[in-house]
Coordinates of C-alpha atoms and ligand atoms in Angstrom, one line a residue:
X20 CA -85.4 -105.7 8.4
X21 CA -85.0 -106.5 12.1
X22 CA -86.5 -103.4 13.3
X23 CA -89.5 -103.3 11.5
X24 CA -91.7 -102.8 14.8
X25 CA -89.8 -99.1 15.3
X26 CA -91.9 -96.1 13.6
X27 CA -89.4 -93.6 12.4
X28 CA -89.7 -89.7 12.2
X29 CA -90.7 -88.7 9.0
X30 CA -87.8 -87.8 6.4
X31 CA -88.5 -84.5 6.1
X32 CA -89.3 -84.0 10.3
X33 CA -86.2 -85.6 10.6
X34 CA -84.3 -84.0 7.9
X35 CA -84.8 -80.9 9.6
X36 CA -84.0 -81.8 13.0
X37 CA -80.4 -83.2 11.7
X38 CA -80.2 -79.6 10.1
X39 CA -81.2 -77.7 13.0
X40 CA -78.7 -79.0 14.7
X41 CA -80.7 -81.0 17.1
X42 CA -79.6 -84.5 16.0
X43 CA -75.9 -84.8 15.9
X44 CA -76.1 -88.2 13.7
X45 CA -73.2 -90.3 17.3
X46 CA -73.7 -92.5 19.3
X47 CA -75.1 -91.6 22.5
X48 CA -72.7 -93.6 24.6
X49 CA -69.8 -92.1 23.0
X50 CA -71.5 -88.5 23.7
X51 CA -72.2 -88.5 27.2
X52 CA -69.1 -90.5 27.5
X53 CA -66.6 -87.4 25.0
X54 CA -66.1 -85.5 28.3
X55 CA -64.0 -89.0 29.7
X56 CA -60.4 -88.2 28.6
X57 CA -60.4 -85.0 29.3
X58 CA -60.4 -85.5 32.7
X59 CA -60.2 -89.5 33.8
X60 CA -59.1 -89.3 37.4
X61 CA -62.1 -87.4 37.7
X62 CA -65.2 -89.1 39.8
X63 CA -68.0 -90.6 37.6
X64 CA -70.4 -92.5 39.2
X65 CA -70.3 -93.2 43.4
X66 CA -72.3 -95.3 45.4
X67 CA -72.2 -97.0 48.7
X68 CA -69.6 -99.4 48.3
X69 CA -68.1 -98.5 45.1
X70 CA -66.8 -94.8 43.4
X71 CA -65.5 -95.1 39.6
X72 CA -63.5 -92.4 38.2
X73 CA -64.0 -91.5 34.2
X74 CA -61.5 -93.9 33.4
X75 CA -62.2 -96.3 35.2
X76 CA -66.1 -96.3 34.0
X77 CA -65.1 -96.7 30.3
X78 CA -62.4 -99.8 31.5
X79 CA -65.6 -101.2 32.8
X80 CA -67.9 -100.6 29.7
X81 CA -65.3 -101.8 28.4
X82 CA -65.0 -105.2 29.9
X83 CA -68.6 -105.8 29.6
X84 CA -68.7 -104.3 26.3
X85 CA -66.6 -107.9 26.1
X86 CA -69.1 -109.7 27.9
X87 CA -72.0 -108.7 25.9
X88 CA -69.8 -110.1 23.1
X89 CA -69.0 -113.5 24.9
X90 CA -72.6 -113.8 26.0
X91 CA -73.4 -113.9 22.3
X92 CA -75.2 -110.6 22.5
X93 CA -74.8 -108.3 19.2
X94 CA -75.9 -104.8 17.7
X95 CA -79.4 -104.6 16.9
X96 CA -80.1 -107.5 20.0
X97 CA -83.0 -106.4 22.8
X98 CA -82.5 -107.6 26.4
X99 CA -84.2 -106.8 29.3
X100 CA -82.6 -105.1 31.8
X101 CA -84.2 -105.3 35.7
X102 CA -81.5 -103.8 37.3
X103 CA -81.2 -102.6 41.1
X104 CA -79.8 -99.1 41.9
X105 CA -76.2 -99.5 42.3
X106 CA -73.1 -98.4 40.1
X107 CA -72.9 -101.6 38.1
X108 CA -76.5 -100.3 36.2
X109 CA -74.3 -97.6 34.5
X110 CA -71.3 -98.9 33.2
X111 CA -73.9 -101.5 31.8
X112 CA -76.2 -99.1 30.3
X113 CA -72.4 -97.5 28.5
X114 CA -71.4 -100.9 27.4
X115 CA -74.7 -101.8 25.9
X116 CA -75.5 -98.1 23.9
X117 CA -71.7 -98.4 22.7
X118 CA -72.4 -101.7 21.4
X119 CA -75.9 -101.2 20.2
X120 CA -77.3 -103.7 21.8
X121 CA -80.6 -102.4 23.0
X122 CA -81.7 -102.5 26.7
X123 CA -85.2 -102.4 27.4
X124 CA -85.4 -100.5 30.5
X125 CA -87.7 -103.0 33.3
X126 CA -88.8 -102.2 36.5
X127 CA -87.4 -104.1 39.3
X128 CA -91.3 -104.2 40.5
X129 CA -92.4 -106.5 37.5
X130 CA -93.0 -110.1 38.0
X131 CA -94.1 -113.2 35.9
X132 CA -96.7 -111.4 33.8
X133 CA -94.9 -108.3 32.5
X134 CA -91.4 -109.4 32.2
X135 CA -92.7 -112.2 29.9
X136 CA -94.7 -109.9 27.9
X137 CA -92.3 -107.6 27.4
X138 CA -90.0 -110.7 26.1
X139 CA -92.5 -111.5 23.8
X140 CA -93.5 -107.4 23.1
X141 CA -90.1 -106.3 22.1
X142 CA -88.6 -109.4 20.5
X143 CA -85.4 -109.2 23.4
X144 CA -83.4 -112.4 23.6
X145 CA -81.4 -112.4 26.9
X146 CA -82.7 -110.7 30.6
X147 CA -80.1 -109.4 32.8
X148 CA -80.8 -109.0 36.4
X149 CA -79.2 -108.0 39.8
X150 CA -79.4 -111.5 41.1
X151 CA -81.9 -110.4 44.3
X152 CA -83.6 -107.0 45.0
X153 CA -84.9 -106.4 48.6
X154 CA -84.9 -110.4 49.1
X155 CA -86.6 -111.6 45.5
X156 CA -85.2 -113.4 43.7
X157 CA -84.4 -112.2 40.7
X158 CA -82.0 -114.5 38.7
X159 CA -84.8 -117.1 39.4
X160 CA -87.5 -115.0 38.5
X161 CA -85.7 -114.8 35.0
X162 CA -85.0 -118.1 34.4
X163 CA -88.7 -119.0 35.0
X164 CA -89.2 -115.7 32.8
X165 CA -86.3 -117.7 30.0
X166 CA -88.6 -121.0 29.7
X167 CA -91.5 -119.3 29.6
X168 CA -90.8 -117.0 27.0
X169 CA -88.3 -116.4 23.5
X170 CA -85.9 -115.6 25.8
X171 CA -82.5 -117.2 25.3
X172 CA -81.2 -116.6 28.6
X173 CA -80.6 -114.9 31.9
X174 CA -77.4 -113.1 33.4
X175 CA -76.5 -111.9 36.6
X176 CA -75.1 -108.7 36.0
X177 CA -72.6 -109.1 38.6
X178 CA -71.2 -111.0 36.5
X179 CA -71.2 -109.1 33.5
X180 CA -70.2 -105.8 35.1
X181 CA -66.8 -106.4 36.5
X182 CA -65.1 -103.2 38.1
X183 CA -62.0 -102.9 36.3
X184 CA -59.6 -100.0 37.2
X185 CA -58.0 -97.6 34.5
X186 CA -55.0 -97.6 37.2
X187 CA -54.9 -93.9 35.0
X188 CA -54.5 -94.8 31.9
X189 CA -56.2 -92.8 29.1
X190 CA -59.4 -94.7 28.7
X191 CA -59.2 -97.7 25.1
X192 CA -61.1 -96.7 22.6
X193 CA -64.3 -98.9 21.8
X194 CA -66.1 -97.5 19.4
X195 CA -63.9 -98.7 16.6
X196 CA -65.7 -100.5 13.7
X197 CA -69.0 -99.8 13.4
X198 CA -70.8 -98.0 16.0
X199 CA -74.7 -97.7 15.8
X200 CA -75.8 -94.6 16.3
X201 CA -77.6 -91.6 15.1
X202 CA -81.1 -92.5 14.3
X203 CA -80.5 -96.3 15.5
X204 CA -82.5 -97.4 18.7
X205 CA -80.7 -96.8 22.0
X206 CA -82.6 -97.6 24.8
X207 CA -86.3 -99.1 24.8
X208 CA -88.2 -96.9 27.5
X209 CA -91.7 -98.2 29.5
X210 CA -95.0 -96.7 29.5
X211 CA -97.2 -97.4 31.8
X212 CA -100.0 -96.2 30.1
X213 CA -103.8 -97.4 28.9
X214 CA -104.2 -100.5 27.0
X215 CA -103.4 -103.1 29.8
X216 CA -99.2 -104.5 29.5
X217 CA -96.7 -101.5 29.9
X218 CA -95.5 -100.7 25.9
X219 CA -92.0 -100.0 24.8
X220 CA -91.1 -97.0 23.3
X221 CA -88.4 -96.7 21.3
X222 CA -85.6 -93.7 22.1
X223 CA -83.1 -93.0 19.7
X224 CA -79.1 -92.4 19.7
X225 CA -80.4 -88.9 18.2
X226 CA -83.5 -88.5 20.3
X227 CA -82.3 -89.4 23.2
X228 CA -78.2 -87.5 23.7
X229 CA -80.5 -84.3 22.4
X230 CA -82.6 -85.3 25.1
X231 CA -80.6 -85.1 28.0
X232 CA -78.1 -82.3 26.7
X233 CA -81.4 -80.2 26.2
X234 CA -82.4 -80.6 29.8
X235 CA -79.1 -80.7 31.7
X236 CA -78.8 -77.2 29.8
X237 CA -81.8 -76.0 31.5
X238 CA -80.8 -77.6 34.2
X239 CA -77.0 -75.6 34.0
X240 CA -75.6 -78.5 35.3
X241 CA -71.8 -79.1 35.0
X242 CA -68.3 -80.7 35.6
X243 CA -69.3 -79.7 39.3
X244 CA -72.5 -81.2 39.1
X245 CA -73.1 -84.2 41.5
X246 CA -76.2 -85.9 40.7
X247 CA -78.1 -88.1 43.3
X248 CA -79.9 -91.0 41.0
X249 CA -83.3 -92.2 44.3
X250 CA -85.7 -92.9 41.6
X251 CA -85.6 -96.4 39.6
X252 CA -82.3 -95.9 37.1
X253 CA -84.4 -97.2 33.9
X254 CA -86.6 -94.4 34.7
X255 CA -86.7 -91.6 32.1
X256 CA -86.7 -88.4 34.6
X257 CA -83.5 -90.2 36.8
X258 CA -82.3 -91.0 33.4
X259 CA -82.1 -88.4 31.0
X260 CA -83.9 -85.7 32.3
X261 CA -81.3 -84.5 33.3
X262 CA -80.6 -87.0 35.4
X263 CA -77.7 -89.7 34.7
X264 CA -77.2 -88.8 30.5
X265 CA -77.0 -85.0 31.1
X266 CA -74.5 -85.0 34.1
X267 CA -72.5 -87.3 32.5
X268 CA -72.4 -85.8 29.7
X269 CA -71.5 -82.2 31.5
X270 CA -68.6 -83.8 33.1
X271 CA -70.3 -84.3 36.2
X272 CA -70.6 -87.3 39.0
X273 CA -73.8 -89.6 39.9
X274 CA -74.7 -91.3 43.1
X275 CA -76.3 -93.7 42.9
X276 CA -78.0 -93.8 45.5
X277 CA -80.4 -97.5 46.7
X278 CA -82.8 -96.0 48.1
X279 CA -85.5 -92.8 48.1
X280 CA -85.4 -93.1 52.2
X281 CA -84.1 -89.6 53.9
X282 CA -81.9 -92.5 56.5
X283 CA -80.2 -93.5 53.3
X284 CA -80.4 -90.0 50.8
X285 CA -79.4 -87.5 53.6
X286 CA -75.9 -89.1 54.7
X287 CA -75.1 -89.6 50.6
X288 CA -75.9 -86.0 49.5
X289 CA -73.8 -84.4 52.6
X290 CA -71.2 -87.4 52.0
X291 CA -70.2 -86.7 48.4
X292 CA -72.2 -82.7 48.0
X293 CA -74.3 -83.4 45.8
X294 CA -75.9 -81.1 44.1
X295 CA -79.1 -82.0 42.6
X296 CA -82.0 -84.5 42.4
X297 CA -85.0 -85.9 41.5
X298 CA -87.9 -87.3 43.4
X299 CA -91.6 -88.1 43.6
X300 CA -94.0 -85.6 44.9
X301 CA -94.3 -88.6 47.4
X302 CA -90.9 -89.3 48.0
X303 CA -90.2 -85.7 49.0
X304 CA -93.0 -85.5 51.0
X305 CA -90.8 -88.0 53.5
X306 CA -88.7 -85.5 53.1
X307 CA -89.9 -82.7 54.3
X308 CA -91.6 -84.9 57.1
X309 CA -87.6 -86.1 58.4
X310 CA -86.9 -82.4 58.5
X311 CA -89.1 -81.6 60.7
X312 CA -88.8 -84.5 62.9
X313 CA -85.8 -84.0 62.4
X314 CA -84.1 -80.4 61.9
X315 CA -80.4 -81.3 62.6
X316 CA -81.5 -83.5 59.6
X317 CA -81.1 -80.5 57.3
X318 CA -77.9 -79.4 57.1
X319 CA -76.9 -82.7 55.5
X320 CA -79.2 -80.5 52.3
X321 CA -76.5 -78.1 52.6
X322 CA -74.8 -78.7 48.7
X323 CA -78.5 -79.2 47.3
X324 CA -79.5 -76.3 45.0
X325 CA -82.0 -78.2 42.7
X326 CA -84.7 -80.2 44.0
X327 CA -86.3 -81.6 40.5
X328 CA -90.0 -82.8 41.7
X329 CA -92.4 -84.5 39.1
X330 CA -93.4 -87.5 38.3
X331 CA -97.1 -86.9 39.4
X332 CA -99.0 -83.9 40.7
X333 CA -97.0 -82.2 43.1
X334 CA -99.4 -80.1 45.3
X335 CA -99.0 -76.5 46.0
X336 CA -98.8 -76.8 49.1
X337 CA -96.1 -79.5 48.9
X338 CA -94.3 -76.9 46.5
X339 CA -94.2 -73.9 48.6
X340 CA -93.3 -75.6 51.4
X341 CA -90.2 -77.3 50.0
X342 CA -87.1 -74.2 49.3
X343 CA -88.2 -72.6 53.2
X344 CA -88.0 -76.3 54.5
X345 CA -85.1 -78.2 53.0
X346 CA -82.6 -74.9 51.3
X347 CA -82.9 -75.9 48.1
X348 CA -84.6 -74.7 44.8
X349 CA -87.4 -76.2 43.4
X350 CA -88.5 -77.0 39.6
X351 CA -91.4 -79.1 38.5
X352 CA -90.7 -81.6 35.6
X353 CA -94.3 -82.7 33.9
X354 CA -92.7 -85.4 31.7
X355 CA -93.2 -88.5 30.0
X356 CA -91.4 -91.2 28.5
X357 CA -93.2 -90.9 25.7
X358 CA -91.0 -87.7 25.4
X359 CA -92.3 -84.2 26.3
X360 CA -90.3 -83.1 28.9
X361 CA -91.6 -79.5 30.8
X362 CA -90.3 -78.2 33.5
X363 CA -90.2 -74.3 35.3
X364 CA -87.0 -72.9 35.2
X365 CA -84.4 -71.7 37.7
X366 CA -85.4 -68.6 37.5
X367 CA -88.7 -68.7 37.5
X368 CA -90.8 -66.9 39.6
X369 CA -92.2 -68.1 43.0
X370 CA -95.9 -68.4 41.8
X371 CA -95.0 -70.2 38.7
X372 CA -92.3 -72.4 40.5
X373 CA -94.7 -73.8 43.0
X374 CA -98.0 -73.1 41.4
X375 CA -97.5 -75.0 38.1
X376 CA -95.8 -77.7 35.8
X377 CA -93.7 -74.9 33.9
X378 CA -93.0 -75.7 29.8
X379 CA -92.1 -77.6 27.5
X380 CA -87.5 -78.1 27.8
X381 CA -86.8 -76.9 23.8
X382 CA -88.6 -74.3 21.7
X383 CA -88.7 -77.3 19.2
X384 CA -91.6 -78.7 21.2
X385 CA -94.4 -78.1 19.4
X386 CA -97.9 -78.0 21.4
X387 CA -101.5 -78.0 21.6
X388 CA -104.8 -78.7 24.2
X389 CA -107.5 -79.7 21.8
X390 CA -110.9 -80.3 22.8
X391 CA -113.2 -83.8 22.7
X392 CA -113.0 -83.0 18.7
X393 CA -109.9 -82.4 18.6
X394 CA -110.2 -78.2 18.0
X395 CA -108.0 -76.0 20.1
X396 CA -109.6 -75.2 23.0
X397 CA -110.0 -71.2 24.3
X398 CA -107.3 -69.6 25.4
X399 CA -106.1 -70.7 29.1
X400 CA -110.0 -73.4 29.4
X401 CA -107.8 -77.0 30.0
X402 CA -107.9 -80.0 27.5
X403 CA -106.5 -82.2 26.3
X404 CA -102.1 -81.7 25.8
X405 CA -101.1 -83.3 22.2
X406 CA -97.9 -82.9 21.3
X407 CA -94.4 -84.0 18.6
X408 CA -90.9 -83.0 18.7
X409 CA -87.1 -84.0 18.5
X410 CA -87.6 -86.3 20.9
X411 CA -91.3 -87.4 20.9
X412 CA -92.0 -90.5 19.3
X413 CA -94.3 -91.3 16.8
X414 CA -95.5 -94.2 17.2
X415 CA -95.2 -97.1 20.4
X416 CA -93.1 -100.4 19.7
X417 CA -95.1 -103.8 18.2
X418 CA -97.9 -101.9 18.5
X419 CA -99.7 -100.8 14.8
X420 CA -103.7 -100.9 16.3
X421 CA -102.7 -98.7 19.2
X422 CA -100.2 -96.4 17.1
X423 CA -103.5 -94.8 15.5
X424 CA -105.0 -94.0 18.6
X425 CA -102.2 -92.9 20.7
X426 CA -101.3 -90.4 17.7
X427 CA -103.0 -89.0 15.4
X428 CA -102.5 -89.0 11.9
X429 CA -100.0 -86.2 11.5
X430 CA -97.9 -87.3 14.3
X431 CA -99.1 -85.8 17.2
X432 CA -98.7 -87.5 20.4
X433 CA -102.4 -87.2 23.0
X434 CA -100.8 -88.0 25.6
X435 CA -104.5 -88.7 28.1
X436 CA -102.8 -85.6 30.3
X437 CA -105.9 -82.7 31.2
X438 CA -103.8 -79.8 31.1
X439 CA -104.2 -75.4 30.6
X440 CA -102.1 -73.4 29.9
X441 CA -100.9 -70.1 31.2
X442 CA -100.6 -66.6 29.6
X443 CA -96.8 -66.8 30.7
X444 CA -97.0 -70.5 28.3
X445 CA -96.4 -72.3 31.9
X446 CA -99.2 -76.0 32.0
X447 CA -101.0 -77.0 35.2
X448 CA -102.1 -80.6 34.6
X449 CA -105.3 -80.6 35.7
X450 CA -106.1 -84.2 35.7
X451 CA -106.0 -86.7 32.5
X452 CA -108.2 -88.6 30.0
X453 CA -106.6 -92.2 30.6
X454 CA -107.2 -95.1 32.2
X455 CA -104.6 -95.6 34.4
X456 CA -104.0 -95.1 38.2
X457 CA -100.4 -92.9 39.3
X458 CA -99.2 -95.0 42.3
X459 CA -96.7 -92.9 43.7
X460 CA -95.9 -91.6 40.5
X461 CA -95.5 -94.9 39.3
X462 CA -98.5 -95.9 36.7
X463 CA -100.4 -98.3 36.2
X464 CA -103.1 -100.1 33.5
X465 CA -106.2 -99.9 35.4
X466 CA -106.8 -102.4 32.1
X467 CA -104.8 -104.3 33.2
X468 CA -105.4 -104.8 37.2
X469 CA -109.4 -105.4 35.8
X470 CA -108.4 -108.4 33.8
X471 CA -107.2 -110.4 36.5
X472 CA -109.4 -109.4 38.6
X473 CA -112.5 -111.2 36.3
X474 CA -110.1 -114.5 36.8
X475 CA -111.7 -114.6 40.3
X476 CA -114.8 -117.1 40.0
X477 CA -116.9 -114.8 41.8
X478 CA -116.4 -111.7 40.1
X479 CA -119.1 -110.6 37.6
X480 CA -118.1 -106.7 36.8
X481 CA -114.7 -105.4 37.8
X482 CA -113.3 -101.5 37.8
X483 CA -109.7 -100.4 38.8
X484 CA -110.2 -96.8 39.6
X485 CA -107.5 -94.1 41.3
X486 CA -108.6 -93.0 44.9
X487 CA -106.9 -90.6 46.7
X488 CA -104.1 -91.6 49.2
X489 CA -102.9 -89.5 51.8
X490 CA -99.6 -90.7 50.8
X491 CA -99.5 -92.3 47.4
X492 CA -101.6 -89.2 45.9
X493 CA -103.6 -92.3 44.7
X494 CA -104.5 -95.7 45.1
X495 CA -105.9 -98.6 43.1
X496 CA -109.3 -98.8 44.4
X497 CA -110.8 -101.8 42.8
X498 CA -114.3 -102.0 42.0
X499 CA -116.5 -104.8 41.9
X500 CA -119.9 -106.6 41.4
X501 CA -120.1 -110.4 42.4
X502 CA -121.9 -113.0 40.7
X503 CA -125.1 -114.1 42.4
X504 CA -124.9 -115.4 45.6
X505 CA -120.8 -115.2 45.7
X506 CA -118.4 -113.4 47.3
X507 CA -115.0 -111.7 46.9
X508 CA -112.9 -110.5 49.2
X509 CA -109.4 -108.8 48.9
X510 CA -107.8 -112.5 49.9
X511 CA -109.0 -113.8 46.5
X512 CA -108.1 -110.8 44.0
X513 CA -104.7 -110.9 45.1
X514 CA -104.6 -114.5 45.2
X515 CA -105.6 -114.1 41.3
X516 CA -102.4 -111.1 41.1
X517 CA -100.1 -113.8 42.6
X518 CA -101.6 -116.9 40.5
X519 CA -100.9 -114.2 37.4
X520 CA -97.8 -113.2 38.3
X521 CA -98.7 -109.3 38.1
X522 CA -96.3 -106.8 39.9
X523 CA -97.4 -106.3 44.0
X524 CA -97.8 -102.6 43.0
X525 CA -101.1 -103.2 40.8
X526 CA -102.3 -105.7 43.5
X527 CA -105.7 -103.9 44.7
X528 CA -105.4 -101.6 48.1
X529 CA -108.8 -100.8 48.3
X530 CA -112.2 -103.0 47.4
X531 CA -116.1 -102.3 47.5
X532 CA -118.0 -104.8 46.3
X533 CA -121.7 -103.3 44.9
X534 CA -124.4 -104.1 43.6
X535 CA -124.3 -102.2 40.3
X536 CA -121.7 -99.7 38.4
X537 CA -122.5 -96.4 37.1
X538 CA -123.0 -96.1 33.1
X539 CA -122.9 -93.4 30.8
X540 CA -125.1 -93.0 28.8
X541 CA -123.6 -95.1 25.9
X542 CA -124.2 -98.4 28.7
X543 CA -120.0 -98.2 29.4
X544 CA -118.7 -97.9 33.1
X545 CA -119.3 -94.0 34.1
X546 CA -115.3 -94.1 36.3
X547 CA -115.2 -90.8 37.1
X548 CA -118.7 -91.6 39.0
X549 CA -117.8 -94.6 40.4
X550 CA -114.8 -93.0 41.9
X551 CA -116.7 -90.0 43.2
X552 CA -119.4 -92.8 44.8
X553 CA -116.0 -94.1 46.3
X554 CA -113.9 -91.7 47.5
X555 CA -115.6 -90.9 50.4
X556 CA -115.6 -94.6 51.7
X557 CA -111.5 -94.1 51.3
X558 CA -111.9 -93.6 55.9
X559 CA -113.2 -97.7 55.3
X560 CA -110.8 -98.9 53.1
X561 CA -109.9 -102.2 53.4
X562 CA -105.8 -102.5 53.6
X563 CA -103.8 -105.3 52.3
Ligands
OOB630 C1 -92.7 -89.2 34.2 O1 -92.9 -90.0 32.9 P1 -93.9 -91.7 32.8 O2 -94.0 -91.9 31.7 O3 -93.7 -92.7 34.5 O4 -95.3 -90.5 33.1 C2 -96.1 -89.9 32.4 C3 -96.9 -89.7 33.1 C4 -97.7 -88.1 32.4 O5 -98.7 -88.8 31.1 C5 -98.8 -87.8 33.7 O6 -100.0 -88.1 33.6 C6 -97.8 -88.0 34.3 O7 -96.9 -89.3 34.1 N1 -97.0 -87.0 35.1 C7 -97.3 -85.4 36.1 C8 -96.5 -84.9 36.2 N2 -95.4 -85.5 35.4 C9 -95.5 -86.7 35.4 N3 -98.8 -85.2 36.5 C10 -98.7 -84.3 36.8 N4 -97.6 -83.4 37.7 C11 -96.3 -84.4 37.3 N5 -95.5 -83.3 37.3 O8 -93.7 -89.4 34.9 C12 -91.7 -88.1 34.1 C13 -90.9 -89.0 32.9 C14 -89.9 -87.5 32.6 C15 -90.0 -87.5 33.5 C16 -90.9 -86.7 34.7 C17 -91.8 -87.1 34.7

């Protein structure tokens, strides 16, 4: 059985989701392109270089599917995808979905260490890459990973995804033959959560289609919506919350931005009359700064109706500036690759939009807030958020042992987030109970940073912690106890990071050599106290 590494929803629960019409049993790619036949001439995708109509998109996805088949990739195969933000991502994704080839959504920041791990974890057969991204030769990287892993080949997406014009002809039907769908795997998202290297989350055709459709409904997307995809396209937020899949599923247009910089995004918004986009708080802040510095640039944002912000905590003081300074509505989104998406609603009162991270997007989401003993907290008290629902899978891929920790016996996912629920149902994220660093929305496992730090000969003990950062929200702090008579410098640590082939975002931003770590009662490193001890040193940081 090829999918034995995947945890399915229990049969009775799946049956209920189907009976309620939440899960529709089809192929996600087909569902997303359902509107293409009615409007082959409408624009589906723009990027700074190319525009594709819905007809072109189907024709291009079709040609891509043929190229995937020619590369001997078949339904059920898994492929690592490390693609830059360009138009090619969209037909590539649709081709994979319609052929049942399962993309594993890697980030362009991933290097040898993460890619090799993901290849083994997911038992992927190939890696599909944009050859060069911001000066990094990803094809060379991919070839190196092929040599060191079970991967059979590296393929440049420029050759895999040709631009095919449909010349107004109705889109061909690619769906002939057995098309995977329903509860089959559609794609794997990655979790940067706890426990070392990234884990994979299998999202099915049914659950992800429901995810994109529900988010699009909450955000009131329609055929006139124009969505600017700014964040890395393989991330759940720009992909399906509602993102690319949500906007295409309603017949709208996606504009792909190669960069989050306001100098790049603002002209794209103006040129394509963008109506909605999604940002992490760090980038939202940069956009606000841009408008403050150059008030005329605000005119570029005229068409923008909705700015979604999520991925890490948006400070109330920044939230309150978005409406008045950017001239669009704010929606806070508190989501996760593992499923549950919370959103403030478009007609929510000001205090909800500015002061909360919203509530579950579906009435079928179940949430509970628990104390450390697993009991529901008193109303309004902070506690650990757990969740189940029609788009929250019941386990990570190929992670039986870890799943026993991350999920309760009755299938609730432990998010690791500490929240409180207001009487109006909205959640406020108060903190977290998981050992990660949320660096500008990118999640870094403290354990992985420590694992590499321990390779440094001078390091006796290592602890990575989140430290405050004015622009990123959090930065990677590393505290070490040196071996007697030895020194440890930032250069030593960075050299180990390089030797390990780790993603650049994991490199510590700040290093502290301390005499000893504070310990908890049971003798574990007390990271809460350590963070407090290091945070005041914020000003004297050593920056790489
Ligand atoms: C999104 O997904 P991931 O998988 O990169 O990260 C999930 C984690 C959450 O468990 C939480 O710790 C944090 O990121 N987070 C937030 C937040 N949104 C996510 N913390 C505070 N406030 C928020 N608004 O980050 C993600 C996925 C889909 C949509 C939006 C975000």
